[in-house]
């Protein structure tokens, strides 16, 4: 290995240098303060947990994203968290175990074995909020509104789109189709890729009415015209899907009442997190950014593996991805003040007073002003004053 190789990082793993790190930290504080103002309490789950609790009941997707290692103290398998949401569900169900509604939020690093999409990071800084103990559209709406408020508070320019779906629609279609596990897996893959030719080939041995129902899902994405088309498709063939369509209509109507300029997009074949979510799913997309900037949904019952099945809904975003889309934001402010290399008590007291007011004061070492300094402390008569460089 050459000296150059030693400085290389794995693909998809990034270091965050001072300017961006300052922006990430400033944004983290601002958004956690937003969550607190909505009643969401901060929790800090551990970076690693035993896989028994970290992965159980959460589907294959998260399992494949999780790095594994062995605990040298107990010999039990552990995982480095790829998603903080299941940890927060454990905290709600087991560590806190409240009787009523609880609202929790978090921010922390995660690690993925592979990127979720072509340009995605394998080391996101995940920030999110979760609401437990309430199984209603009102709770889903609260979390969607908080997600939108998060993007606004971050300073994201206008022009993002809200994407709505409901896993209950696909579940209703599956109930009617009565497919075996192999057929379901193949159809799931085709629908995720929205590949009609592959879907037609896969459905070759499925009754025609069932095949038409499943193929019809592919076209159910777009503006409001999707919902009446869905009702027509499901009315006779899968009537149990109509409640999910109605729920989407109600959520969209309420969001539009509050945010009339926000574009709302429906995708009734959205299967993101299908093995994890249990109801409405939602995401925010910005033009030119290939993956969801923030996403979430309802995931009832995850706490059951920890002894308490709790209704749950929430969302998450990646702070690094969010910062990268903000328009030239900088947290470095107006620069810094250069402090002469002196042990004079009155000078050091003034430096501390300036720091208490939020100023950055940097010691001068070796007679050189730090590059960030645009002002300096100088002696004027008997007093130390701040002067521009």
Short mmCIF file of C-alpha atoms in Angstrom, two decimals:
data_model
loop_
_atom_site.label_atom_id
_atom_site.label_comp_id
_atom_site.label_asym_id
_atom_site.label_seq_id
_atom_site.Cartn_x
_atom_site.Cartn_y
_atom_site.Cartn_z
CA UNK A 1 0.00 0.00 0.00
CA UNK A 2 1.38 3.42 -0.99
CA UNK A 3 1.26 6.49 1.24
CA UNK A 4 -1.49 7.88 -1.01
CA UNK A 5 -3.64 4.77 -0.51
CA UNK A 6 -3.45 5.18 3.27
CA UNK A 7 -5.33 8.47 3.07
CA UNK A 8 -8.15 7.13 0.93
CA UNK A 9 -11.60 6.54 2.40
CA UNK A 10 -13.95 3.72 1.35
CA UNK A 11 -16.39 4.54 -1.43
CA UNK A 12 -19.44 6.32 -0.03
CA UNK A 13 -17.73 7.23 3.25
CA UNK A 14 -17.01 10.95 3.63
CA UNK A 15 -15.23 13.16 6.11
CA UNK A 16 -16.92 16.45 6.98
CA UNK A 17 -14.41 19.33 6.94
CA UNK A 18 -14.66 22.53 9.04
CA UNK A 19 -16.88 24.73 6.87
CA UNK A 20 -19.44 21.99 6.15
CA UNK A 21 -19.17 20.57 9.68
CA UNK A 22 -20.06 24.00 11.09
CA UNK A 23 -23.10 24.12 8.81
CA UNK A 24 -24.16 20.59 9.73
CA UNK A 25 -23.87 21.30 13.45
CA UNK A 26 -25.69 24.62 13.17
CA UNK A 27 -28.50 22.93 11.23
CA UNK A 28 -28.65 20.04 13.72
CA UNK A 29 -29.14 22.45 16.61
CA UNK A 30 -31.73 24.49 14.73
CA UNK A 31 -33.80 21.45 13.77
CA UNK A 32 -33.64 19.79 17.19
CA UNK A 33 -34.87 23.09 18.64
CA UNK A 34 -37.73 22.95 16.14
CA UNK A 35 -38.60 19.41 17.25
CA UNK A 36 -38.48 20.47 20.90
CA UNK A 37 -40.91 23.31 20.17
CA UNK A 38 -43.36 20.69 18.81
CA UNK A 39 -43.01 18.59 21.99
CA UNK A 40 -40.52 16.00 20.69
CA UNK A 41 -37.96 14.91 23.30
CA UNK A 42 -34.36 14.11 22.36
CA UNK A 43 -32.95 10.60 22.77
CA UNK A 44 -29.42 9.40 21.93
CA UNK A 45 -29.40 5.67 21.07
CA UNK A 46 -26.09 3.74 21.03
CA UNK A 47 -24.04 3.34 17.86
CA UNK A 48 -24.12 -0.48 18.14
CA UNK A 49 -26.61 -2.98 19.55
CA UNK A 50 -27.07 -6.71 19.63
CA UNK A 51 -28.57 -7.81 16.33
CA UNK A 52 -31.33 -9.58 18.29
CA UNK A 53 -32.87 -6.18 19.02
CA UNK A 54 -31.41 -4.10 16.20
CA UNK A 55 -32.77 -6.15 13.29
CA UNK A 56 -35.57 -8.40 14.50
CA UNK A 57 -38.87 -7.97 12.67
CA UNK A 58 -37.62 -5.18 10.41
CA UNK A 59 -37.30 -6.91 7.05
CA UNK A 60 -34.46 -7.89 4.79
CA UNK A 61 -33.63 -4.39 3.52
CA UNK A 62 -32.26 -3.20 6.86
CA UNK A 63 -30.55 -6.54 7.44
CA UNK A 64 -28.57 -6.15 4.20
CA UNK A 65 -27.55 -2.58 5.07
CA UNK A 66 -26.16 -3.48 8.50
CA UNK A 67 -22.49 -4.07 9.27
CA UNK A 68 -22.02 -6.91 11.77
CA UNK A 69 -19.38 -7.64 14.37
CA UNK A 70 -18.95 -9.79 17.46
CA UNK A 71 -19.04 -8.39 20.99
CA UNK A 72 -15.71 -9.36 22.58
CA UNK A 73 -17.26 -9.38 26.07
CA UNK A 74 -20.31 -11.58 25.50
CA UNK A 75 -19.54 -13.30 22.19
CA UNK A 76 -22.95 -12.22 20.89
CA UNK A 77 -23.40 -10.75 17.38
CA UNK A 78 -23.81 -6.99 17.20
CA UNK A 79 -24.61 -4.55 14.42
CA UNK A 80 -23.66 -0.98 13.65
CA UNK A 81 -26.92 0.88 13.22
CA UNK A 82 -27.99 1.54 9.64
CA UNK A 83 -31.20 3.25 10.76
CA UNK A 84 -31.94 4.92 14.10
CA UNK A 85 -35.73 4.59 13.85
CA UNK A 86 -35.90 0.97 15.15
CA UNK A 87 -33.72 1.95 18.11
CA UNK A 88 -36.13 4.74 19.01
CA UNK A 89 -39.02 2.27 18.74
CA UNK A 90 -37.18 0.05 21.24
CA UNK A 91 -36.67 3.00 23.59
CA UNK A 92 -40.36 3.89 23.45
CA UNK A 93 -41.58 0.32 23.90
CA UNK A 94 -39.09 -0.88 26.50
CA UNK A 95 -36.89 1.78 28.08
CA UNK A 96 -39.62 4.42 28.53
CA UNK A 97 -42.81 2.33 28.15
CA UNK A 98 -45.27 5.24 28.45
CA UNK A 99 -49.00 4.62 28.51
CA UNK A 100 -50.04 7.48 26.22
CA UNK A 101 -48.65 9.35 23.25
CA UNK A 102 -44.91 9.95 23.19
CA UNK A 103 -42.89 12.11 20.84
CA UNK A 104 -39.16 11.41 20.44
CA UNK A 105 -36.45 12.84 18.19
CA UNK A 106 -32.80 12.06 17.49
CA UNK A 107 -29.72 12.94 15.43
CA UNK A 108 -26.69 10.72 14.90
CA UNK A 109 -24.36 8.94 12.51
CA UNK A 110 -25.38 5.73 10.75
CA UNK A 111 -23.44 3.31 8.55
CA UNK A 112 -24.57 1.34 5.49
CA UNK A 113 -22.91 -1.68 3.89
CA UNK A 114 -23.91 -0.30 0.50
CA UNK A 115 -25.42 2.98 -0.75
CA UNK A 116 -29.22 3.08 -0.90
CA UNK A 117 -28.99 4.69 -4.33
CA UNK A 118 -26.26 5.45 -6.84
CA UNK A 119 -25.14 8.78 -5.34
CA UNK A 120 -26.14 8.18 -1.72
CA UNK A 121 -23.69 8.31 1.17
CA UNK A 122 -22.96 5.17 3.17
CA UNK A 123 -22.46 7.27 6.30
CA UNK A 124 -25.53 9.53 6.63
CA UNK A 125 -26.09 11.72 9.67
CA UNK A 126 -29.69 10.77 10.31
CA UNK A 127 -32.07 13.20 11.98
CA UNK A 128 -35.70 12.42 12.59
CA UNK A 129 -38.80 12.46 14.75
CA UNK A 130 -41.16 9.67 15.79
CA UNK A 131 -44.68 9.74 17.27
CA UNK A 132 -45.91 6.71 19.24
CA UNK A 133 -49.20 5.68 20.78
CA UNK A 134 -51.67 7.22 18.32
CA UNK A 135 -53.06 5.34 15.32
CA UNK A 136 -54.85 8.09 13.41
CA UNK A 137 -54.54 10.26 10.33
CA UNK A 138 -54.16 13.21 12.68
CA UNK A 139 -50.87 11.72 13.90
CA UNK A 140 -49.72 11.04 10.32
CA UNK A 141 -50.58 14.62 9.40
CA UNK A 142 -48.64 15.99 12.36
CA UNK A 143 -45.51 14.14 11.29
CA UNK A 144 -45.90 15.19 7.64
CA UNK A 145 -46.35 18.80 8.72
CA UNK A 146 -43.27 18.53 10.93
CA UNK A 147 -41.27 17.10 8.02
CA UNK A 148 -42.29 20.05 5.85
CA UNK A 149 -41.51 22.49 8.68
CA UNK A 150 -38.08 20.84 8.96
CA UNK A 151 -37.30 21.53 5.30
CA UNK A 152 -38.53 25.10 5.68
CA UNK A 153 -36.54 25.72 8.87
CA UNK A 154 -33.45 24.30 7.19
CA UNK A 155 -33.79 26.98 4.52
CA UNK A 156 -34.48 24.65 1.61
CA UNK A 157 -35.59 26.73 -1.40
CA UNK A 158 -39.20 26.39 -2.55
CA UNK A 159 -39.85 23.85 -5.27
CA UNK A 160 -39.79 20.52 -3.49
CA UNK A 161 -42.60 17.99 -3.92
CA UNK A 162 -44.52 15.90 -1.40
CA UNK A 163 -44.90 12.27 -2.52
CA UNK A 164 -47.73 10.25 -0.92
CA UNK A 165 -48.42 6.51 -0.99
CA UNK A 166 -50.05 3.81 1.13
CA UNK A 167 -48.78 0.24 1.54
CA UNK A 168 -52.33 -0.89 2.32
CA UNK A 169 -53.11 -0.64 -1.38
CA UNK A 170 -50.51 -3.23 -2.37
CA UNK A 171 -51.54 -5.43 0.57
CA UNK A 172 -55.15 -5.36 -0.59
CA UNK A 173 -54.11 -6.35 -4.12
CA UNK A 174 -52.00 -9.22 -2.76
CA UNK A 175 -54.92 -10.50 -0.70
CA UNK A 176 -57.02 -10.74 -3.86
CA UNK A 177 -54.22 -12.19 -5.99
CA UNK A 178 -53.43 -15.12 -3.65
CA UNK A 179 -49.88 -15.47 -4.97
CA UNK A 180 -47.24 -17.83 -3.67
CA UNK A 181 -44.05 -16.47 -2.12
CA UNK A 182 -41.99 -16.83 -5.29
CA UNK A 183 -44.57 -15.05 -7.44
CA UNK A 184 -44.93 -12.27 -4.88
CA UNK A 185 -41.16 -11.72 -4.74
CA UNK A 186 -40.89 -11.46 -8.53
CA UNK A 187 -43.86 -9.11 -8.80
CA UNK A 188 -42.52 -6.97 -5.96
CA UNK A 189 -39.25 -6.56 -7.85
CA UNK A 190 -41.01 -5.63 -11.10
CA UNK A 191 -43.24 -3.08 -9.38
CA UNK A 192 -40.28 -1.48 -7.64
CA UNK A 193 -38.67 -1.02 -11.05
CA UNK A 194 -42.03 -0.16 -12.67
CA UNK A 195 -41.10 -2.52 -15.50
CA UNK A 196 -44.31 -3.43 -17.33
CA UNK A 197 -42.70 -5.91 -19.78
CA UNK A 198 -41.10 -7.86 -16.92
CA UNK A 199 -44.36 -7.68 -14.98
CA UNK A 200 -46.38 -9.06 -17.89
CA UNK A 201 -43.93 -11.94 -18.27
CA UNK A 202 -44.01 -12.65 -14.54
CA UNK A 203 -47.82 -12.68 -14.52
CA UNK A 204 -48.09 -15.09 -17.42
CA UNK A 205 -49.45 -17.90 -15.22
CA UNK A 206 -51.73 -15.65 -13.12
CA UNK A 207 -55.48 -15.31 -13.87
CA UNK A 208 -56.10 -12.45 -16.31
CA UNK A 209 -58.27 -10.35 -13.99
CA UNK A 210 -55.63 -10.54 -11.26
CA UNK A 211 -52.86 -9.75 -13.73
CA UNK A 212 -54.73 -6.65 -14.99
CA UNK A 213 -55.23 -5.49 -11.41
CA UNK A 214 -51.52 -5.76 -10.61
CA UNK A 215 -50.40 -4.21 -13.92
CA UNK A 216 -52.83 -1.36 -13.28
CA UNK A 217 -50.83 -0.36 -10.20
CA UNK A 218 -47.90 0.73 -12.38
CA UNK A 219 -49.85 3.63 -13.90
CA UNK A 220 -51.26 4.87 -10.61
CA UNK A 221 -48.81 7.70 -10.07
CA UNK A 222 -49.09 11.41 -10.76
CA UNK A 223 -51.51 14.20 -9.86
CA UNK A 224 -55.00 14.07 -8.35
CA UNK A 225 -56.38 12.14 -11.33
CA UNK A 226 -54.67 9.06 -9.86
CA UNK A 227 -57.20 8.74 -7.04
CA UNK A 228 -60.42 8.42 -9.10
CA UNK A 229 -58.56 6.05 -11.45
CA UNK A 230 -57.60 3.95 -8.42
CA UNK A 231 -61.17 3.87 -7.15
CA UNK A 232 -62.37 2.67 -10.53
CA UNK A 233 -59.67 -0.05 -10.68
CA UNK A 234 -60.27 -1.30 -7.13
CA UNK A 235 -64.05 -0.88 -6.80
CA UNK A 236 -64.92 -4.43 -7.87
CA UNK A 237 -61.58 -6.23 -7.79
CA UNK A 238 -60.04 -5.04 -4.49
CA UNK A 239 -62.58 -2.95 -2.56
CA UNK A 240 -60.54 -3.19 0.66
CA UNK A 241 -58.00 -0.88 -0.99
CA UNK A 242 -60.52 1.97 -1.15
CA UNK A 243 -60.04 2.93 2.51
CA UNK A 244 -56.35 3.54 1.82
CA UNK A 245 -57.22 5.68 -1.22
CA UNK A 246 -59.64 7.69 0.93
CA UNK A 247 -56.93 8.19 3.55
CA UNK A 248 -54.56 9.57 0.90
CA UNK A 249 -57.28 11.94 -0.32
CA UNK A 250 -57.89 13.20 3.21
CA UNK A 251 -54.21 13.76 3.91
CA UNK A 252 -53.66 15.55 0.59
CA UNK A 253 -56.68 17.80 1.17
CA UNK A 254 -55.45 18.85 4.60
CA UNK A 255 -51.88 19.44 3.45
CA UNK A 256 -53.12 21.55 0.53
CA UNK A 257 -55.30 23.58 2.89
CA UNK A 258 -52.19 24.46 4.89
CA UNK A 259 -49.73 24.56 1.98
CA UNK A 260 -51.66 25.48 -1.20
CA UNK A 261 -48.46 26.04 -3.23
CA UNK A 262 -46.89 22.68 -2.38
CA UNK A 263 -46.98 20.17 -5.27
CA UNK A 264 -48.43 16.82 -4.14
CA UNK A 265 -47.62 13.68 -6.11
CA UNK A 266 -49.29 10.29 -5.63
CA UNK A 267 -47.61 6.93 -6.19
CA UNK A 268 -49.90 4.04 -5.33
CA UNK A 269 -47.30 1.44 -6.29
CA UNK A 270 -44.72 2.94 -3.90
CA UNK A 271 -43.18 -0.05 -2.11
CA UNK A 272 -40.36 1.68 -0.23
CA UNK A 273 -40.18 0.04 3.17
CA UNK A 274 -43.10 -2.28 2.35
CA UNK A 275 -41.91 -4.95 4.80
CA UNK A 276 -41.56 -2.28 7.50
CA UNK A 277 -44.34 0.26 6.98
CA UNK A 278 -48.01 -0.48 7.61
CA UNK A 279 -49.92 2.54 6.29
CA UNK A 280 -49.32 5.93 4.72
CA UNK A 281 -45.79 6.59 3.42
CA UNK A 282 -44.48 9.99 2.36
CA UNK A 283 -41.36 11.64 1.03
CA UNK A 284 -40.04 15.02 -0.08
CA UNK A 285 -38.16 15.31 -3.37
CA UNK A 286 -36.27 18.23 -4.89
CA UNK A 287 -35.55 18.64 -8.62
CA UNK A 288 -32.17 17.26 -9.64
CA UNK A 289 -31.70 15.21 -6.46
CA UNK A 290 -32.17 11.54 -7.27
CA UNK A 291 -33.26 10.32 -3.85
CA UNK A 292 -35.82 11.43 -1.28
CA UNK A 293 -34.49 14.28 0.83
CA UNK A 294 -36.76 13.26 3.70
CA UNK A 295 -39.13 10.32 4.01
CA UNK A 296 -41.22 8.44 6.50
CA UNK A 297 -44.50 6.72 7.19
CA UNK A 298 -46.54 4.63 9.57
CA UNK A 299 -44.95 1.49 11.03
CA UNK A 300 -47.33 0.08 13.65
CA UNK A 301 -46.34 -2.97 15.66
CA UNK A 302 -42.54 -2.72 15.55
CA UNK A 303 -42.47 -2.40 19.34
CA UNK A 304 -44.16 -5.81 19.66
CA UNK A 305 -40.76 -7.57 19.56
CA UNK A 306 -39.83 -5.52 22.66
CA UNK A 307 -43.00 -6.44 24.52
CA UNK A 308 -45.35 -3.60 23.50
CA UNK A 309 -46.97 -3.24 20.07
CA UNK A 310 -47.37 0.53 19.68
CA UNK A 311 -48.85 2.58 16.84
CA UNK A 312 -46.00 4.57 15.32
CA UNK A 313 -45.30 7.11 12.60
CA UNK A 314 -42.24 9.21 11.87
CA UNK A 315 -39.77 10.59 9.34
CA UNK A 316 -36.03 11.02 8.87
CA UNK A 317 -33.58 13.03 6.77
CA UNK A 318 -29.82 13.06 6.21
CA UNK A 319 -28.22 16.24 7.55
CA UNK A 320 -25.27 16.00 5.16
CA UNK A 321 -27.55 15.70 2.13
CA UNK A 322 -29.72 18.53 3.42
CA UNK A 323 -26.76 20.88 3.94
CA UNK A 324 -25.44 20.12 0.45
CA UNK A 325 -28.67 21.53 -1.05
CA UNK A 326 -28.80 24.75 0.94
CA UNK A 327 -27.91 27.93 -0.95
CA UNK A 328 -24.39 28.90 0.12
CA UNK A 329 -25.10 28.76 3.84
CA UNK A 330 -22.13 29.32 6.09
CA UNK A 331 -21.90 29.03 9.84
CA UNK A 332 -18.52 30.76 10.14
CA UNK A 333 -20.20 34.15 10.60
CA UNK A 334 -18.20 37.38 10.49
CA UNK A 335 -14.81 35.85 11.18
CA UNK A 336 -12.73 35.82 14.35
CA UNK A 337 -10.76 38.06 16.68
CA UNK A 338 -7.00 37.63 17.07
CA UNK A 339 -5.81 37.51 20.68
CA UNK A 340 -2.22 38.59 21.38
CA UNK A 341 -0.02 35.97 23.00
CA UNK A 342 -0.14 37.48 26.47
CA UNK A 343 -0.96 36.38 29.98
CA UNK A 344 -2.31 39.79 31.03
CA UNK A 345 -5.34 39.05 33.27
CA UNK A 346 -7.42 41.94 31.93
CA UNK A 347 -6.79 40.81 28.32
CA UNK A 348 -7.74 37.21 29.06
CA UNK A 349 -10.87 38.37 30.93
CA UNK A 350 -11.90 40.47 27.90
CA UNK A 351 -11.33 37.49 25.59
CA UNK A 352 -13.61 35.32 27.74
CA UNK A 353 -16.27 38.04 27.80
CA UNK A 354 -16.18 38.22 24.01
CA UNK A 355 -16.50 34.43 23.76
CA UNK A 356 -19.50 34.53 26.09
CA UNK A 357 -21.15 36.91 23.61
CA UNK A 358 -20.63 34.40 20.79
CA UNK A 359 -17.44 35.79 19.26
CA UNK A 360 -14.62 33.52 18.11
CA UNK A 361 -11.34 34.58 19.76
CA UNK A 362 -8.17 32.78 18.61
CA UNK A 363 -4.81 32.92 20.34
CA UNK A 364 -1.97 34.30 18.22
CA UNK A 365 0.78 31.68 18.15
CA UNK A 366 4.20 32.35 16.65
CA UNK A 367 3.30 35.97 15.93
CA UNK A 368 0.94 35.06 13.05
CA UNK A 369 -2.74 35.95 12.90
CA UNK A 370 -4.96 32.97 12.13
CA UNK A 371 -6.40 33.09 8.59
CA UNK A 372 -9.95 33.30 9.97
CA UNK A 373 -9.24 36.49 11.92
CA UNK A 374 -10.59 39.75 10.51
CA UNK A 375 -10.17 41.70 13.75
CA UNK A 376 -7.64 41.87 16.57
CA UNK A 377 -7.40 42.97 20.18
CA UNK A 378 -5.00 45.90 20.52
CA UNK A 379 -3.95 48.09 23.42
CA UNK A 380 -5.30 51.62 23.09
CA UNK A 381 -4.00 53.71 25.95
CA UNK A 382 -4.86 51.72 29.06
CA UNK A 383 -7.62 49.65 27.45
CA UNK A 384 -7.79 46.68 25.12
CA UNK A 385 -10.12 47.26 22.16
CA UNK A 386 -11.22 45.32 19.08
CA UNK A 387 -9.84 46.72 15.83
CA UNK A 388 -10.30 45.58 12.23
CA UNK A 389 -7.30 44.04 10.51
#
